[in-house]
PDB file of C-alpha atoms in Angstrom:
ATOM      1  CA  MET L   1      77.378  82.370  18.948  1.00 53.00           C
ATOM      2  CA  GLU L   2      74.245  83.366  17.392  1.00 45.00           C
ATOM      3  CA  LEU L   3      72.162  80.980  18.837  1.00 47.00           C
ATOM      4  CA  ARG L   4      71.474  83.810  20.625  1.00 46.00           C
ATOM      5  CA  HIS L   5      74.981  84.992  20.629  1.00 45.00           C
ATOM      6  CA  MET L   6      78.032  83.780  22.491  1.00 45.00           C
ATOM      7  CA  GLN L   7      79.250  85.556  25.568  1.00 42.00           C
ATOM      8  CA  ALA L   8      79.777  89.300  25.165  1.00 39.00           C
ATOM      9  CA  ARG L   9      83.304  90.521  24.543  1.00 41.00           C
ATOM     10  CA  PRO L  10      84.848  93.906  25.288  1.00 41.00           C
ATOM     11  CA  GLU L  11      83.558  96.957  23.498  1.00 43.00           C
ATOM     12  CA  ARG L  12      81.787  95.901  20.328  1.00 41.00           C
ATOM     13  CA  ARG L  13      81.042  92.479  21.696  1.00 39.00           C
ATOM     14  CA  SER L  14      78.423  90.526  19.787  1.00 41.00           C
ATOM     15  CA  SER L  15      74.994  90.627  21.339  1.00 38.00           C
ATOM     16  CA  ARG L  16      72.300  87.994  21.288  1.00 40.00           C
ATOM     17  CA  THR L  17      70.488  87.771  18.042  1.00 41.00           C
ATOM     18  CA  LYS L  18      68.170  90.661  17.327  1.00 40.00           C
ATOM     19  CA  ALA L  19      64.449  90.100  17.288  1.00 39.00           C
ATOM     20  CA  THR L  20      64.611  87.273  19.789  1.00 38.00           C
ATOM     21  CA  SER L  21      61.586  88.838  21.389  1.00 37.00           C
ATOM     22  CA  VAL L  22      59.529  87.338  18.608  1.00 39.00           C
ATOM     23  CA  ALA L  23      57.956  84.104  19.851  1.00 41.00           C
ATOM     24  CA  PHE L  24      57.954  80.911  17.822  1.00 38.00           C
ATOM     25  CA  VAL L  25      55.107  78.474  18.394  1.00 38.00           C
ATOM     26  CA  ILE L  26      55.502  74.883  17.222  1.00 36.00           C
ATOM     27  CA  ALA L  27      52.584  72.487  17.132  1.00 35.00           C
ATOM     28  CA  VAL L  28      53.556  69.159  18.679  1.00 32.00           C
ATOM     29  CA  PHE L  29      51.715  66.421  16.819  1.00 33.00           C
ATOM     30  CA  MET L  30      50.190  63.537  18.683  1.00 30.00           C
ATOM     31  CA  GLY L  31      49.715  60.016  17.294  1.00 35.00           C
ATOM     32  CA  MET L  32      48.635  59.816  13.688  1.00 35.00           C
ATOM     33  CA  THR L  33      46.120  57.067  14.453  1.00 39.00           C
ATOM     34  CA  GLN L  34      43.588  57.054  17.242  1.00 46.00           C
ATOM     35  CA  SER L  35      40.858  54.656  18.191  1.00 45.00           C
ATOM     36  CA  PRO L  36      37.202  55.751  17.908  1.00 46.00           C
ATOM     37  CA  THR L  37      37.045  55.734  21.703  1.00 48.00           C
ATOM     38  CA  ALA L  38      40.002  58.104  21.940  1.00 47.00           C
ATOM     39  CA  LEU L  39      38.481  60.417  19.346  1.00 45.00           C
ATOM     40  CA  GLN L  40      35.184  60.445  21.214  1.00 52.00           C
ATOM     41  CA  ALA L  41      36.990  61.285  24.447  1.00 48.00           C
ATOM     42  CA  GLN L  42      38.764  64.153  22.701  1.00 51.00           C
ATOM     43  CA  ASN L  43      35.511  65.582  21.400  1.00 54.00           C
ATOM     44  CA  SER L  44      33.708  65.245  24.713  1.00 51.00           C
ATOM     45  CA  HIS L  45      36.473  66.778  26.819  1.00 57.00           C
ATOM     46  CA  SER L  46      37.773  69.309  24.261  1.00 62.00           C
ATOM     47  CA  VAL L  47      41.297  67.856  24.381  1.00 71.00           C
ATOM     48  CA  GLN L  48      43.774  70.014  22.490  1.00 82.00           C
ATOM     49  CA  ASN L  49      47.210  69.203  21.136  1.00 84.00           C
ATOM     50  CA  PRO L  50      49.968  70.693  23.306  1.00 88.00           C
ATOM     51  CA  SER L  51      52.265  73.444  22.033  1.00 87.00           C
ATOM     52  CA  VAL L  52      55.577  74.953  23.087  1.00 89.00           C
ATOM     53  CA  ILE L  53      57.064  78.442  22.956  1.00 89.00           C
ATOM     54  CA  LEU L  54      60.771  78.676  22.097  1.00 91.00           C
ATOM     55  CA  PRO L  55      63.031  81.687  21.479  1.00 90.00           C
ATOM     56  CA  LEU L  56      63.266  82.635  17.818  1.00 95.00           C
ATOM     57  CA  VAL L  57      66.765  83.637  16.687  1.00 96.00           C
ATOM     58  CA  GLN L  58      67.415  86.065  13.859  1.00 97.00           C
ATOM     59  CA  CYS L  59      70.156  85.289  11.362  1.00 98.00           C
ATOM     60  CA  TRP L  60      71.186  86.361   7.861  1.00 98.00           C
ATOM     61  CA  TYR L  61      70.751  84.279   4.705  1.00 98.00           C
ATOM     62  CA  LYS L  62      71.593  85.553   1.219  1.00 98.00           C
ATOM     63  CA  GLY L  63      71.202  89.182   2.286  1.00 98.00           C
ATOM     64  CA  LYS L  64      67.858  88.719   4.032  1.00 97.00           C
ATOM     65  CA  VAL L  65      66.724  88.159   7.604  1.00 97.00           C
ATOM     66  CA  ALA L  66      65.891  84.547   8.421  1.00 98.00           C
ATOM     67  CA  TYR L  67      64.978  82.743  11.645  1.00 98.00           C
ATOM     68  CA  TYR L  68      65.902  79.541  13.418  1.00 98.00           C
ATOM     69  CA  ILE L  69      65.445  77.907  16.793  1.00 97.00           C
ATOM     70  CA  GLN L  70      68.298  76.447  18.846  1.00 97.00           C
ATOM     71  CA  THR L  71      67.935  73.324  20.909  1.00 97.00           C
ATOM     72  CA  GLU L  72      71.386  71.725  21.393  1.00 98.00           C
ATOM     73  CA  ALA L  73      75.115  72.471  21.385  1.00 98.00           C
ATOM     74  CA  SER L  74      78.159  70.193  21.492  1.00 98.00           C
ATOM     75  CA  ASP L  75      80.023  72.694  23.700  1.00 98.00           C
ATOM     76  CA  GLN L  76      79.016  72.707  27.372  1.00 98.00           C
ATOM     77  CA  THR L  77      79.854  76.376  28.001  1.00 97.00           C
ATOM     78  CA  LEU L  78      77.795  77.465  25.017  1.00 97.00           C
ATOM     79  CA  ALA L  79      74.949  75.187  26.047  1.00 98.00           C
ATOM     80  CA  GLU L  80      74.934  76.772  29.500  1.00 98.00           C
ATOM     81  CA  GLN L  81      74.993  80.296  28.052  1.00 95.00           C
ATOM     82  CA  GLN L  82      72.091  79.568  25.724  1.00 94.00           C
ATOM     83  CA  GLY L  83      70.065  77.352  28.044  1.00 96.00           C
ATOM     84  CA  VAL L  84      69.976  74.459  25.577  1.00 97.00           C
ATOM     85  CA  ASN L  85      70.815  70.762  25.750  1.00 98.00           C
ATOM     86  CA  TYR L  86      74.491  69.855  26.021  1.00 98.00           C
ATOM     87  CA  VAL L  87      75.049  67.113  23.423  1.00 98.00           C
ATOM     88  CA  PRO L  88      78.760  66.307  22.891  1.00 98.00           C
ATOM     89  CA  LEU L  89      77.855  63.628  20.327  1.00 98.00           C
ATOM     90  CA  LEU L  90      76.812  66.405  17.939  1.00 98.00           C
ATOM     91  CA  ALA L  91      80.510  66.973  17.215  1.00 98.00           C
ATOM     92  CA  ASN L  92      80.583  63.590  15.455  1.00 98.00           C
ATOM     93  CA  ALA L  93      78.485  65.107  12.686  1.00 98.00           C
ATOM     94  CA  ILE L  94      81.594  66.923  11.416  1.00 98.00           C
ATOM     95  CA  ALA L  95      83.370  63.716  10.423  1.00 98.00           C
ATOM     96  CA  ALA L  96      80.131  62.430   8.914  1.00 97.00           C
ATOM     97  CA  ALA L  97      79.931  65.535   6.676  1.00 97.00           C
ATOM     98  CA  ALA L  98      76.458  66.190   8.076  1.00 98.00           C
ATOM     99  CA  VAL L  99      77.089  69.851   8.934  1.00 98.00           C
ATOM    100  CA  ASP L 100      77.148  73.192   7.176  1.00 98.00           C
ATOM    101  CA  ASP L 101      78.964  76.357   8.262  1.00 98.00           C
ATOM    102  CA  ILE L 102      77.488  79.051  10.456  1.00 98.00           C
ATOM    103  CA  TYR L 103      79.375  82.315  10.975  1.00 98.00           C
ATOM    104  CA  HIS L 104      79.346  84.168  14.282  1.00 98.00           C
ATOM    105  CA  VAL L 105      80.803  87.686  14.385  1.00 98.00           C
ATOM    106  CA  THR L 106      82.646  88.106  17.679  1.00 97.00           C
ATOM    107  CA  ASN L 107      83.280  91.849  17.892  1.00 98.00           C
ATOM    108  CA  PHE L 108      80.313  93.460  16.156  1.00 98.00           C
ATOM    109  CA  ALA L 109      76.644  93.091  17.065  1.00 97.00           C
ATOM    110  CA  GLN L 110      74.797  91.243  14.338  1.00 98.00           C
ATOM    111  CA  GLY L 111      72.993  87.972  13.696  1.00 97.00           C
ATOM    112  CA  ASN L 112      74.793  84.834  12.589  1.00 98.00           C
ATOM    113  CA  VAL L 113      75.201  84.123   8.893  1.00 98.00           C
ATOM    114  CA  ILE L 114      74.080  80.833   7.316  1.00 98.00           C
ATOM    115  CA  PRO L 115      74.797  79.641   3.749  1.00 98.00           C
ATOM    116  CA  SER L 116      71.911  77.209   3.264  1.00 98.00           C
ATOM    117  CA  ALA L 117      68.263  76.834   4.202  1.00 98.00           C
ATOM    118  CA  PRO L 118      65.237  74.668   3.368  1.00 98.00           C
ATOM    119  CA  ILE L 119      63.825  75.929   0.065  1.00 98.00           C
ATOM    120  CA  PRO L 120      60.900  75.732   0.353  1.00 98.00           C
ATOM    121  CA  ALA L 121      60.541  75.118   4.067  1.00 98.00           C
ATOM    122  CA  GLY L 122      58.896  71.790   4.745  1.00 98.00           C
ATOM    123  CA  PRO L 123      58.813  68.364   3.090  1.00 97.00           C
ATOM    124  CA  ALA L 124      59.388  69.798  -0.406  1.00 98.00           C
ATOM    125  CA  ASN L 125      62.850  71.208   0.457  1.00 98.00           C
ATOM    126  CA  THR L 126      65.167  71.063  -2.564  1.00 97.00           C
ATOM    127  CA  ASP L 127      68.425  72.387  -1.044  1.00 97.00           C
ATOM    128  CA  PRO L 128      70.671  69.308  -0.608  1.00 96.00           C
ATOM    129  CA  ASN L 129      73.196  71.342   1.391  1.00 96.00           C
ATOM    130  CA  TYR L 130      70.789  72.342   4.133  1.00 98.00           C
ATOM    131  CA  THR L 131      71.162  70.702   7.530  1.00 98.00           C
ATOM    132  CA  PRO L 132      70.042  71.894  10.967  1.00 98.00           C
ATOM    133  CA  LEU L 133      73.494  70.918  12.283  1.00 98.00           C
ATOM    134  CA  TRP L 134      75.909  73.833  12.020  1.00 98.00           C
ATOM    135  CA  GLN L 135      79.673  73.912  12.552  1.00 98.00           C
ATOM    136  CA  LEU L 136      80.532  77.210  14.187  1.00 98.00           C
ATOM    137  CA  SER L 137      83.100  79.542  12.632  1.00 98.00           C
ATOM    138  CA  THR L 138      84.025  82.763  14.414  1.00 98.00           C
ATOM    139  CA  VAL L 139      84.455  85.926  12.386  1.00 98.00           C
ATOM    140  CA  THR L 140      86.505  88.748  13.922  1.00 98.00           C
ATOM    141  CA  TRP L 141      86.967  92.188  12.429  1.00 98.00           C
ATOM    142  CA  ASN L 142      90.630  93.094  12.225  1.00 98.00           C
ATOM    143  CA  SER L 143      92.032  96.137  14.008  1.00 97.00           C
ATOM    144  CA  GLY L 144      91.746  99.357  12.033  1.00 97.00           C
ATOM    145  CA  THR L 145      88.730  98.209  10.009  1.00 97.00           C
ATOM    146  CA  THR L 146      85.210  99.620  10.054  1.00 97.00           C
ATOM    147  CA  PRO L 147      82.780  96.809  10.865  1.00 98.00           C
ATOM    148  CA  HIS L 148      79.452  96.570   9.103  1.00 98.00           C
ATOM    149  CA  ILE L 149      76.712  93.962   8.920  1.00 98.00           C
ATOM    150  CA  LEU L 150      77.652  90.868   6.926  1.00 98.00           C
ATOM    151  CA  LYS L 151      74.439  89.526   5.419  1.00 98.00           C
ATOM    152  CA  SER L 152      75.579  86.439   3.506  1.00 98.00           C
ATOM    153  CA  GLU L 153      78.350  83.883   3.282  1.00 98.00           C
ATOM    154  CA  GLU L 154      79.598  85.766   0.245  1.00 98.00           C
ATOM    155  CA  ASP L 155      79.923  88.914   2.366  1.00 98.00           C
ATOM    156  CA  VAL L 156      81.907  86.987   4.980  1.00 98.00           C
ATOM    157  CA  LEU L 157      84.290  85.386   2.503  1.00 98.00           C
ATOM    158  CA  ASN L 158      84.773  88.623   0.565  1.00 98.00           C
ATOM    159  CA  ALA L 159      85.607  90.452   3.793  1.00 98.00           C
ATOM    160  CA  ARG L 160      88.265  87.828   4.536  1.00 98.00           C
ATOM    161  CA  ALA L 161      89.672  88.096   1.003  1.00 98.00           C
ATOM    162  CA  GLN L 162      90.030  91.841   1.520  1.00 98.00           C
ATOM    163  CA  GLY L 163      91.893  91.327   4.790  1.00 98.00           C
ATOM    164  CA  LEU L 164      89.080  92.838   6.844  1.00 98.00           C
ATOM    165  CA  VAL L 165      88.192  89.841   9.008  1.00 98.00           C
ATOM    166  CA  ALA L 166      89.743  86.646  10.334  1.00 98.00           C
ATOM    167  CA  ILE L 167      87.734  83.410  10.269  1.00 98.00           C
ATOM    168  CA  VAL L 168      88.411  80.545  12.674  1.00 98.00           C
ATOM    169  CA  LYS L 169      86.516  77.273  12.248  1.00 98.00           C
ATOM    170  CA  THR L 170      85.776  75.569  15.572  1.00 98.00           C
ATOM    171  CA  ASN L 171      84.733  72.006  16.398  1.00 98.00           C
ATOM    172  CA  ILE L 172      81.497  73.224  17.976  1.00 98.00           C
ATOM    173  CA  VAL L 173      78.275  71.963  16.424  1.00 98.00           C
ATOM    174  CA  ILE L 174      74.874  73.414  17.191  1.00 98.00           C
ATOM    175  CA  ASN L 175      71.417  72.144  16.308  1.00 98.00           C
ATOM    176  CA  CYS L 176      69.446  75.075  14.866  1.00 98.00           C
ATOM    177  CA  PRO L 177      66.569  74.180  12.538  1.00 98.00           C
ATOM    178  CA  VAL L 178      65.726  77.040  10.167  1.00 98.00           C
ATOM    179  CA  ILE L 179      62.001  77.701  10.215  1.00 97.00           C
ATOM    180  CA  TYR L 180      61.733  80.815   8.007  1.00 98.00           C
ATOM    181  CA  THR L 181      63.513  82.540   5.122  1.00 97.00           C
ATOM    182  CA  PRO L 182      62.042  84.991   2.597  1.00 96.00           C
ATOM    183  CA  PHE L 183      63.105  82.552  -0.128  1.00 97.00           C
ATOM    184  CA  GLY L 184      61.630  79.393   1.345  1.00 97.00           C
ATOM    185  CA  GLY L 185      58.782  80.711   3.430  1.00 97.00           C
ATOM    186  CA  LEU L 186      57.637  79.505   6.832  1.00 97.00           C
ATOM    187  CA  LEU L 187      57.728  75.904   8.012  1.00 97.00           C
ATOM    188  CA  PRO L 188      54.132  74.692   7.437  1.00 96.00           C
ATOM    189  CA  THR L 189      53.655  73.555  11.046  1.00 93.00           C
ATOM    190  CA  ALA L 190      55.045  76.779  12.532  1.00 94.00           C
ATOM    191  CA  LYS L 191      53.419  80.019  13.575  1.00 91.00           C
ATOM    192  CA  ILE L 192      55.393  83.197  14.247  1.00 91.00           C
ATOM    193  CA  ILE L 193      53.770  85.889  16.354  1.00 87.00           C
ATOM    194  CA  GLY L 194      54.759  89.388  15.223  1.00 81.00           C
ATOM    195  CA  ASP L 195      56.057  91.101  12.093  1.00 78.00           C
ATOM    196  CA  TYR L 196      58.912  88.970  10.837  1.00 75.00           C
ATOM    197  CA  GLN L 197      58.772  89.513   7.079  1.00 73.00           C
ATOM    198  CA  ASN L 198      60.122  93.074   7.032  1.00 70.00           C
ATOM    199  CA  GLN L 199      62.831  92.922   9.682  1.00 67.00           C
ATOM    200  CA  GLU L 200      65.697  93.532   7.239  1.00 61.00           C
ATOM    201  CA  ASN L 201      64.179  96.899   6.372  1.00 54.00           C
ATOM    202  CA  SER L 202      64.954  98.138   9.872  1.00 51.00           C
ATOM    203  CA  LYS L 203      68.628  97.115   9.808  1.00 54.00           C
TER     204      LYS L 203
END
């Protein structure tokens, strides 16, 4: 799946998400309150907040390139393939209606497609449909068709309506917080290293 993609299939097998070479740096915040002694110790010893580097995964949202990080999957095989936490309890989010769809093309190399995102990214998000928990649907181009990049949920559903692709909804849930879209901007606490704002121009 796009979380960096699922396992490669024959011939046009889907590859891991493009642009994963871009690094995503998240600041990990320490306690909001500190004693004067702790602050003095920080100043005297130049203590810095820790940070972490995680793979950044390219996806498609409303025709534009967007990015998310992946940290957990409810499927053990997928978790092993992606090197993320195996969390079977994530599947319970389906019954709780706490998921949105994510589309993974199985037999053509492209990024996953998401239908919602934080707009704007951060505490002012106004999209009530956005959730970092995604229920995976596989999208497979039918025999005799000419695959092309699907850049939005509308593209995916239109392709199915035209008989070009088959969509199968799975019970797999993945945790993939979206940290950047051209519509919602970059998560305020995030820093992306590299040119990420013009990636769709190269597709």
